[in-house]
Short mmCIF file of C-alpha atoms in Angstrom, two decimals:
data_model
loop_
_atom_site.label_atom_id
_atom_site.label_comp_id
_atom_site.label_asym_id
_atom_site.label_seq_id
_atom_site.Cartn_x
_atom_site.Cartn_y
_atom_site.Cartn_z
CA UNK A 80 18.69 -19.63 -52.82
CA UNK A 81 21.34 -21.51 -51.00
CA UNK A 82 20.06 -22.81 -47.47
CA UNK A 83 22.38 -21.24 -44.06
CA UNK A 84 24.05 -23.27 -42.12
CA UNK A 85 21.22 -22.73 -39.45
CA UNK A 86 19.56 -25.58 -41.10
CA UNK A 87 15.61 -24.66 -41.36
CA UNK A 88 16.22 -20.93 -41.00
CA UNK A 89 16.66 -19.73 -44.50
CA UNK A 90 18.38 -16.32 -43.20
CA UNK A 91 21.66 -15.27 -43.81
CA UNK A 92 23.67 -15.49 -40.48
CA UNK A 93 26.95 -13.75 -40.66
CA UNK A 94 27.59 -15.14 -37.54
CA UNK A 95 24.50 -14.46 -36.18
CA UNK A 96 22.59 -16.26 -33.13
CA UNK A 97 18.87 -15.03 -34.79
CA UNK A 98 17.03 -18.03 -33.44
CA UNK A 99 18.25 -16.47 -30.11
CA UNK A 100 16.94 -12.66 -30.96
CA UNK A 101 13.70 -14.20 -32.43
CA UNK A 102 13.89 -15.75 -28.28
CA UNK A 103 14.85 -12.40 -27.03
CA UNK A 104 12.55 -10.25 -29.17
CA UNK A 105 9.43 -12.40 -27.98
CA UNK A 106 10.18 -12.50 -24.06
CA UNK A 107 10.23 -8.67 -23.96
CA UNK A 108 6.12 -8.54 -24.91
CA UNK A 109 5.87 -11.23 -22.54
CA UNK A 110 6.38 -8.28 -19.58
CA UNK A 111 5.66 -4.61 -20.47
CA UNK A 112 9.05 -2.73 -19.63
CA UNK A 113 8.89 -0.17 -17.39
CA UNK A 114 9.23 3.70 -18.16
CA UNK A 115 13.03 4.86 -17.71
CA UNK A 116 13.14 6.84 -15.03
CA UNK A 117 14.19 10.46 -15.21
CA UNK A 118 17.10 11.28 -12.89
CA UNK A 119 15.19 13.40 -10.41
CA UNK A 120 12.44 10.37 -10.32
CA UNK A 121 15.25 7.97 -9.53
CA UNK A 122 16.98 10.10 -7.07
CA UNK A 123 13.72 10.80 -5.44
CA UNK A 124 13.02 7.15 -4.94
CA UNK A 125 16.13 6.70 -3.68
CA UNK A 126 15.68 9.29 -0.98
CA UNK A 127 12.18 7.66 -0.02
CA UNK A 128 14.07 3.95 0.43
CA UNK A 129 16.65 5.72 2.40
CA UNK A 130 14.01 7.10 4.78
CA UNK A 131 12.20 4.10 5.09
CA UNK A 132 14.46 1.49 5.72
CA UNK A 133 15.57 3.87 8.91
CA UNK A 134 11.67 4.28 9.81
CA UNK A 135 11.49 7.90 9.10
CA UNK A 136 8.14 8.09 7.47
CA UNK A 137 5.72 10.40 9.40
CA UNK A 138 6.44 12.56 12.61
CA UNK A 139 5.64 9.72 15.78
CA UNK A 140 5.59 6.95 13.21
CA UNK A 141 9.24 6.13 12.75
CA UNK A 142 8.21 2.23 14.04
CA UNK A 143 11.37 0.17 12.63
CA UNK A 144 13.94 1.85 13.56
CA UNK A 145 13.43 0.75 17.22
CA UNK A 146 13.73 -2.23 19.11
CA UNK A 147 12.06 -5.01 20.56
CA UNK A 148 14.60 -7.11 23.48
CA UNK A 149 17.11 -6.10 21.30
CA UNK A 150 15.85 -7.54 17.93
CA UNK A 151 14.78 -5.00 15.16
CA UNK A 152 10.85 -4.61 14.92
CA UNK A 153 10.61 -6.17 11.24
CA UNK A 154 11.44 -9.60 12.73
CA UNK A 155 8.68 -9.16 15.32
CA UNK A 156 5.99 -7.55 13.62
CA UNK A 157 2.45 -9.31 13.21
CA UNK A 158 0.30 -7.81 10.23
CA UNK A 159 -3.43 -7.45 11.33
CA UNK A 160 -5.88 -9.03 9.46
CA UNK A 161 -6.95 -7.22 6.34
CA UNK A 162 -10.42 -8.25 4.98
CA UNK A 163 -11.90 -6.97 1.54
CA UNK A 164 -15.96 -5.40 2.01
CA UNK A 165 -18.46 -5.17 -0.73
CA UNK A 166 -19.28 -1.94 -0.86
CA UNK A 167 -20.87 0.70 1.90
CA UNK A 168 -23.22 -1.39 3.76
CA UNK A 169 -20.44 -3.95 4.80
CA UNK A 170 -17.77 -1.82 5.58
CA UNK A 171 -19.96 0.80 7.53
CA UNK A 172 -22.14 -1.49 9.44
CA UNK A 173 -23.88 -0.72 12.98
CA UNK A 174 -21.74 -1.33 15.61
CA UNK A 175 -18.10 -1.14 16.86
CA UNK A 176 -15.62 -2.22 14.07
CA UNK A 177 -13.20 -4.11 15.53
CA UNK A 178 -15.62 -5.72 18.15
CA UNK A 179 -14.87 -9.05 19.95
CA UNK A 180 -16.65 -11.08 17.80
CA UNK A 181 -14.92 -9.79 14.43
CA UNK A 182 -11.44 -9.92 15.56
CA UNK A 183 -12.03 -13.41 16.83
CA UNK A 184 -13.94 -14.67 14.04
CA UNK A 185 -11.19 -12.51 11.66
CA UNK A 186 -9.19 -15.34 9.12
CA UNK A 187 -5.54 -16.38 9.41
CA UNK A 188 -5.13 -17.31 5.89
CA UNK A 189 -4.64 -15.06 3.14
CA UNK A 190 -6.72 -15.22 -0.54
CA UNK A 191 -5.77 -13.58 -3.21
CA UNK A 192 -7.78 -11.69 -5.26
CA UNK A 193 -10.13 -10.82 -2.13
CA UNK A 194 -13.96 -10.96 -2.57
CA UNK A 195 -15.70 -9.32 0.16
CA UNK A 196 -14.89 -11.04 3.54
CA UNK A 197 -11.82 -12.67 2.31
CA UNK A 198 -8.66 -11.34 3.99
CA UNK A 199 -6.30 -9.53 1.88
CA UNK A 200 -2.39 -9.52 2.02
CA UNK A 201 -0.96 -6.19 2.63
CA UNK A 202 1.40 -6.47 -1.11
CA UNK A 203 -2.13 -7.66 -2.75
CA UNK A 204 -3.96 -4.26 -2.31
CA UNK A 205 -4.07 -3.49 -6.01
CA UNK A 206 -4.70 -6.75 -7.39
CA UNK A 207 -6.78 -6.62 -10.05
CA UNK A 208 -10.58 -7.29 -8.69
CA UNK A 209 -12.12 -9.88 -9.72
CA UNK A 210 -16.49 -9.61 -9.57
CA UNK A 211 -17.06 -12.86 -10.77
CA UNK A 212 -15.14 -15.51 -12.83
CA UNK A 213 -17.05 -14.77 -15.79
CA UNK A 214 -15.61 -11.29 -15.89
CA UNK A 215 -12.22 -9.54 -16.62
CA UNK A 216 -10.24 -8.85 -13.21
CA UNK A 217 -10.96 -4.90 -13.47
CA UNK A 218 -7.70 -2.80 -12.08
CA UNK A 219 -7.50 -1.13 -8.68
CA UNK A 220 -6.30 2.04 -8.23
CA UNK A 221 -8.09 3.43 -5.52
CA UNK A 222 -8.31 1.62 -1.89
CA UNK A 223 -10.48 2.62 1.23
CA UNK A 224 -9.01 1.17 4.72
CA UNK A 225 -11.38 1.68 7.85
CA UNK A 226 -10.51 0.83 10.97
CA UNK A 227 -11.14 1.30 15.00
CA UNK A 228 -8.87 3.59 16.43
CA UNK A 229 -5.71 2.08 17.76
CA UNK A 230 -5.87 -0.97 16.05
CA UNK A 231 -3.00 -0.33 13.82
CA UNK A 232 -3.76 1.71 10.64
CA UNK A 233 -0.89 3.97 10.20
CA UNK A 234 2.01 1.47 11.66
CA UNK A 235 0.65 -0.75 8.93
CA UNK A 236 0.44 2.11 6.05
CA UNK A 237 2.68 4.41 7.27
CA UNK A 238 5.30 2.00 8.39
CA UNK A 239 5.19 -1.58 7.82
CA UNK A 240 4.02 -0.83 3.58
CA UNK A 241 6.91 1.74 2.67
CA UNK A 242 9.33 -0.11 4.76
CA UNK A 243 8.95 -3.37 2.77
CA UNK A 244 8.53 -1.12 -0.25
CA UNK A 245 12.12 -0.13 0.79
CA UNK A 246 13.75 -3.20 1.07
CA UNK A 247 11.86 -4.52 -1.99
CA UNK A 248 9.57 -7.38 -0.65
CA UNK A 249 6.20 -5.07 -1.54
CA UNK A 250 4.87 -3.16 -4.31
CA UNK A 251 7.98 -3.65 -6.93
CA UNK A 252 5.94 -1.61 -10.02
CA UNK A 253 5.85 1.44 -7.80
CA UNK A 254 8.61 3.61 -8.08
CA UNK A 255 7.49 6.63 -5.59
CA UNK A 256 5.24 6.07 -2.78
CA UNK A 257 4.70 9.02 -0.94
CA UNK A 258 2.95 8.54 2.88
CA UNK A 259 0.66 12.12 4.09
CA UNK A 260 -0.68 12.30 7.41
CA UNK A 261 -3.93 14.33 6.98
CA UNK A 262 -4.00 14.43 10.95
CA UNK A 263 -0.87 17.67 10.91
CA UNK A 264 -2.28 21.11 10.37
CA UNK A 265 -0.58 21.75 7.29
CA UNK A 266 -0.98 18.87 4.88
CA UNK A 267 -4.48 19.18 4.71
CA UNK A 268 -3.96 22.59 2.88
CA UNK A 269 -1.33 21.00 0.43
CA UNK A 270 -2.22 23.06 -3.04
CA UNK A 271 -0.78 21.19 -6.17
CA UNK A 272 1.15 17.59 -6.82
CA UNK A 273 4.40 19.17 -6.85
CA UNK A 274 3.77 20.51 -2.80
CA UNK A 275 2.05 16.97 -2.29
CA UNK A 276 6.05 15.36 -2.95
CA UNK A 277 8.07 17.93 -1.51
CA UNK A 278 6.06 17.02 1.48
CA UNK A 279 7.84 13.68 2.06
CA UNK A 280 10.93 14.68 -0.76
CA UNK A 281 13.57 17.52 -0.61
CA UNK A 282 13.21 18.70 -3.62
CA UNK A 283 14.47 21.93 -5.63
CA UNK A 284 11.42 23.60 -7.92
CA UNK A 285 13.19 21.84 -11.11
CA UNK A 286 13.28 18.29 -9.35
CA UNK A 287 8.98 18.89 -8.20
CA UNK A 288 8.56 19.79 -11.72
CA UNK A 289 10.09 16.37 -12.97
CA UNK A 290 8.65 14.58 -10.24
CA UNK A 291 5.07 15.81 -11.13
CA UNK A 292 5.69 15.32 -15.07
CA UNK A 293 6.80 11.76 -14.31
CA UNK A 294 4.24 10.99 -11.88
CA UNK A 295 1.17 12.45 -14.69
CA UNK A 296 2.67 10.35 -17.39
CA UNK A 297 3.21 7.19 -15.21
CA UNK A 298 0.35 7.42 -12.61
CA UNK A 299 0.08 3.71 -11.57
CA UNK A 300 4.17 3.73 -10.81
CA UNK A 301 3.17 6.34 -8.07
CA UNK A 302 1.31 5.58 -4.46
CA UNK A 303 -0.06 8.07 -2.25
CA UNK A 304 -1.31 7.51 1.19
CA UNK A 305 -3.49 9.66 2.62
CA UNK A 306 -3.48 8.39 6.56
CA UNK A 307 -5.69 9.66 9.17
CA UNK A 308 -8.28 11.11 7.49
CA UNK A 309 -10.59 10.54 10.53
CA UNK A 310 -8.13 13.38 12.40
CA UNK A 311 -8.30 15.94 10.46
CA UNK A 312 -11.45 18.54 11.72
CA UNK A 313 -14.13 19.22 9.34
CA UNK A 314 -11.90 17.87 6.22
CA UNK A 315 -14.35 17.94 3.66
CA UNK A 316 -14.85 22.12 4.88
CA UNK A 317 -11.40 22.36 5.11
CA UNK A 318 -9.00 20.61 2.69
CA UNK A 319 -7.79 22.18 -0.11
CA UNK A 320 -9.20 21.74 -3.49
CA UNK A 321 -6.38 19.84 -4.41
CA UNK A 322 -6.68 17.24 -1.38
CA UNK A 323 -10.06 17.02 -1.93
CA UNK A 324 -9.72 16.37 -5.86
CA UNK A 325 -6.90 13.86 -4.65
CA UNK A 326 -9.52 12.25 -1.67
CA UNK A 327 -12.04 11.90 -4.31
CA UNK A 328 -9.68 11.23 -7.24
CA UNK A 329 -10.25 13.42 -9.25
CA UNK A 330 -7.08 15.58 -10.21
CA UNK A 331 -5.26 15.17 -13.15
CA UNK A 332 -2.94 12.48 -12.32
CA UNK A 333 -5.69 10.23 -13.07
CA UNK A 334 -4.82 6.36 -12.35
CA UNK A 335 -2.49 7.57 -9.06
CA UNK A 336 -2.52 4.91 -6.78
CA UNK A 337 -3.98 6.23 -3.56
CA UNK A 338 -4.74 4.85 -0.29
CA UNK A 339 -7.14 6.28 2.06
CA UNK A 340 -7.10 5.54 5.74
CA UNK A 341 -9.44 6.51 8.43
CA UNK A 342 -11.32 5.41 11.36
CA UNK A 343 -15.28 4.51 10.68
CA UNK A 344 -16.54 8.14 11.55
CA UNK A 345 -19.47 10.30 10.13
CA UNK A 346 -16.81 12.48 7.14
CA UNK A 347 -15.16 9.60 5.53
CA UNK A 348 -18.71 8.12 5.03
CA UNK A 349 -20.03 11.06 3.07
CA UNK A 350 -16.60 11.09 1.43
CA UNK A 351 -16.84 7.47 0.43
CA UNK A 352 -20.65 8.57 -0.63
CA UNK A 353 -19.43 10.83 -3.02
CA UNK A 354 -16.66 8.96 -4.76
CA UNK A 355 -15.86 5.95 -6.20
CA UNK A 356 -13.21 3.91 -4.65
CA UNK A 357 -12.00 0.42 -6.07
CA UNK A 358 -11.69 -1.56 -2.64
CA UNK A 359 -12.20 -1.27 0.58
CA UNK A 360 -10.88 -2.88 3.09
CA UNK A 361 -11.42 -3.25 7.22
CA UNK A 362 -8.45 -3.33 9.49
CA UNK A 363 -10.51 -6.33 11.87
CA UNK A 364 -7.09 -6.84 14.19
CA UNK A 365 -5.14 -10.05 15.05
CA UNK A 366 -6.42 -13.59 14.78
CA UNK A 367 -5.98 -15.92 17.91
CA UNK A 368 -2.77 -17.57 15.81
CA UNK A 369 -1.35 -13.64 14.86
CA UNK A 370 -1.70 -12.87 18.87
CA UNK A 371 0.05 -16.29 19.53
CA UNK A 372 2.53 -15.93 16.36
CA UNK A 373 3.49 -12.72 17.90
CA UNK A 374 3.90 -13.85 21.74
CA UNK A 375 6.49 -16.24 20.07
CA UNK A 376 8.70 -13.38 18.08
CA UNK A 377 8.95 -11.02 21.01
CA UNK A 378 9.30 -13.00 23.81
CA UNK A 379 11.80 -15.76 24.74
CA UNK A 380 9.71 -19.74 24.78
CA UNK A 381 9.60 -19.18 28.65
CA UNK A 382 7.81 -15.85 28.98
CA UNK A 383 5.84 -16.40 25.97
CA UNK A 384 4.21 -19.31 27.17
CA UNK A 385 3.71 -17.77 30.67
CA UNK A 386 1.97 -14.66 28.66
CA UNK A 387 0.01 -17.04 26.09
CA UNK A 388 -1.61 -17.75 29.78
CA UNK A 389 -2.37 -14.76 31.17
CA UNK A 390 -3.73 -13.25 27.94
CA UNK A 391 -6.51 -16.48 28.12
CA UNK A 392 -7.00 -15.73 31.74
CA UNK A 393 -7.32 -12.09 31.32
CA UNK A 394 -11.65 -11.09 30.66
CA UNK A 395 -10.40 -7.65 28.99
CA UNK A 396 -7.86 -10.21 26.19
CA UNK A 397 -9.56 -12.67 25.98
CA UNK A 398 -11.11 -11.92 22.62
CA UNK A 399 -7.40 -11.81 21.30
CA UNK A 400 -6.57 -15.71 21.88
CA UNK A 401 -10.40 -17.26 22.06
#
């Protein structure tokens, strides 16, 4: 058989680069492509980046779209230290959460892959968990954040995550990510998946039902936050049996990424108790250099430094620059 003018390659050309498709046709196993997404699904997402980027996620929370001395709040914002717990006993230990002693002693740097008391970057929440290096990284689906009240849990969630899920800095293999705050009356009665995203989506009954259909085939492209659980009376009495199916996970959109935030109270506990979740993480606060780092962004050199001051001076702040 008479040899191509491609040398080595024995195949008929006709012109054609195959060396290059043999390149081309390799590099796409390399990456797993991601579904095509239905015109309602893209639409959808759309409308959630839309929303977000002005910092209208939840009723109260709509954080970015104001202003700090004139500068947007993205440029100024500080993210509180996230650190990874093993299991029940660490993350519900005696004792204030939060306390002096944990926020000062709370990391600056950020690990990945987070073994219990390493901090945790907000985008690195479902990175695959790693138990010990002799073991396959196992995937996360489900995360558990507790934290004291007031020390940031829905700005962080409900704000901070979709808005640089927006502007595509967070969370790029999620296409949807829906934000619920269990804390309003009505959400906690939410009955199916489709009323779970018309919640946070205007959507026609034809649009839920291809949201939904999407969201069951492609569970892991889809992020729920459930915020607040800690605010919502008697939940586990209350909720729905679809919230509770989705608190526990349980429904049938099985793999749905789903974060659960609450304060450290007596219901998420027993709810923790009788599920399984793959992380959980503790909201500890800002580190002496996140206080300072954020002095510096809001406040002109002058004032911050004056501030810096007063903060060590102050009994009731000190904890934040110790």
């Amino acid at each position: 058989m008479a040899m191509s003018s491609k040398g080595s390659d024995n195949r008929e050309t006709d012109g054609v680069d195959f060396k290059k498709l043999d390149r081309d046709h390799g590099a796409a196993f390399l990456e797993p492509a991601a579904p095509l997404l239905p015109q309602e699904v893209r639409d959808s997402r759309d409308q959630l980046i839309r929303l977000y980027k002005e910092g209208k996620v939840l009723a109260g929370y709509g954080l970015f779209e104001e202003s700090v001395g004139g500068r947007p709040v993205e440029e100024v914002f500080v993210e509180n230290t996230l650190v990874a717990r093993e299991g029940l006993e660490q993350l519900f230990r005696e004792g204030p959460m939060g306390s002096r002693s944990t926020v000062a002693s709370a990391p600056s740097h950020v690990l990945q892959g987070a073994a219990a008391g390493q901090s945790i970057a907000l985008c690195e929440l479902f990175s695959p968990r790693a138990v010990d290096s002799q073991q396959q990284p196992t995937p996360v689906c489900r995360v558990l954040v507790v934290g004291s009240g007031g020390i940031g849990k829905s700005t962080l969630f409900c704000c901070k995550l979709p808005y640089e899920w927006a502007a595509g800095r967070c969370m790029q293999d999620v296409d949807l990510l829906i934000c619920v705050a269990l804390g309003e009356a009505t959400t906690i009665q939410i009955a199916s998946a489709e009323e779970l995203f018309a919640s946070s989506l205007d959507l026609d009954s034809d649009e839920k039902k291809a949201v939904f259909h999407f969201a069951r085939a492609n569970p892991s492209r889809v992020c729920v936050v459930l915020d607040a659980v800690d605010e919502c009376k008697d939940i586990l009495e209350r909720a729905s049996p679809f919230m509770m199916k989705l608190l526990k996970g349980k429904t049938t959109l099985c793999g749905l990424r789903t974060i659960v935030t609450s304060r450290p109270c007596g219901a998420i506990h027993r709810l923790a108790q009788q599920c399984r979740f793959d992380r959980s993480i503790e909201v500890v606060g800002f580190s002496p250099s996140e206080v300072s780092t954020f002095v510096d962004k809001a406040l002109v050199a002058n004032v911050a430094s004056n501030m810096k001051e007063q903060l060590k001076e102050n009994t009731d702040a000190a904890c934040l620059m110790a």
